[in-house]
Amino acid sequence: FLSEFVLEGFSFSPVNMKRTVIKFYGQKIETSLGIFQMSGDVQLLNFLYENGFGSRRSSGFGCFEVLTQEKEE
């Protein structure tokens, strides 16, 4: 697992987000869609990319696509 120090400097900023409700196996689930900016420790960002974030990840929710990536200095 990740240690607590990787949370230092982590930021999540919505850029263009919207809330929506989808029907999933007969259940209504409130979700968020859109573009956001994340920055932080590379280990943490890789963990989130590989595992997703939020709830219902095992059902395919919580996935995201990297649109741009800043290079480390």
Coordinates of C-alpha atoms in Angstrom, one line a residue:
F1 CA 0.0 0.0 0.0
L2 CA 0.9 3.6 -0.2
S3 CA 2.4 5.4 2.7
E4 CA 0.9 8.7 4.0
F5 CA 3.7 10.8 2.7
V6 CA 2.5 10.4 -0.9
L7 CA -0.6 12.4 0.0
E8 CA 1.5 15.5 0.6
G9 CA 1.1 17.9 -2.3
F10 CA -1.8 16.0 -3.9
S11 CA -4.5 18.2 -5.5
F12 CA -7.7 17.5 -7.4
S13 CA -9.3 20.4 -9.2
P14 CA -12.5 20.1 -11.3
V15 CA -12.2 21.9 -14.6
N16 CA -15.4 21.1 -16.4
M17 CA -17.5 18.6 -14.4
K18 CA -21.2 17.7 -14.3
R19 CA -23.3 15.4 -12.2
T20 CA -25.5 12.9 -13.8
V21 CA -27.6 9.8 -12.9
I22 CA -27.2 6.5 -14.7
K23 CA -29.2 3.3 -14.5
F24 CA -27.0 0.3 -13.6
Y25 CA -28.6 -3.1 -13.2
G26 CA -31.9 -1.3 -12.4
Q27 CA -30.3 0.9 -9.8
K28 CA -30.0 4.7 -10.2
I29 CA -26.4 5.8 -9.4
E30 CA -25.3 9.4 -9.2
T31 CA -22.0 9.9 -11.0
S32 CA -19.7 12.8 -12.0
L33 CA -18.4 13.2 -15.6
G34 CA -16.0 15.7 -16.9
I35 CA -12.5 17.0 -17.0
F36 CA -10.4 17.6 -13.9
Q37 CA -6.7 18.3 -13.0
M38 CA -4.7 16.1 -10.6
S39 CA -1.2 16.6 -9.4
G40 CA 0.9 14.9 -6.8
D41 CA 3.4 12.2 -6.1
V42 CA 3.9 10.0 -9.2
Q43 CA 3.4 6.8 -7.1
L44 CA 0.0 8.0 -6.0
L45 CA -1.1 9.1 -9.4
N46 CA 0.0 5.8 -10.9
F47 CA -2.0 4.0 -8.2
L48 CA -5.1 6.0 -8.9
Y49 CA -4.7 5.4 -12.6
E50 CA -4.3 1.6 -12.2
N51 CA -7.1 1.2 -9.5
G52 CA -9.5 4.1 -10.2
F53 CA -11.0 6.2 -7.5
G54 CA -14.4 6.7 -6.0
S55 CA -17.0 4.1 -5.3
R56 CA -18.1 1.1 -7.4
R57 CA -14.6 0.7 -9.0
S58 CA -15.1 -3.0 -9.4
S59 CA -18.2 -2.3 -11.6
G60 CA -16.1 -0.2 -13.9
F61 CA -16.7 3.2 -12.3
G62 CA -13.9 5.5 -11.2
C63 CA -11.8 5.1 -14.4
F64 CA -10.1 8.1 -16.0
E65 CA -8.0 8.9 -19.1
V66 CA -4.9 11.0 -19.0
L67 CA -5.3 13.8 -21.5
T68 CA -2.0 15.7 -20.9
Q69 CA 0.9 15.0 -18.6
E70 CA 3.4 17.5 -17.3
K71 CA 7.0 16.4 -17.3
E72 CA 8.9 16.2 -14.0
E73 CA 11.7 18.7 -13.6

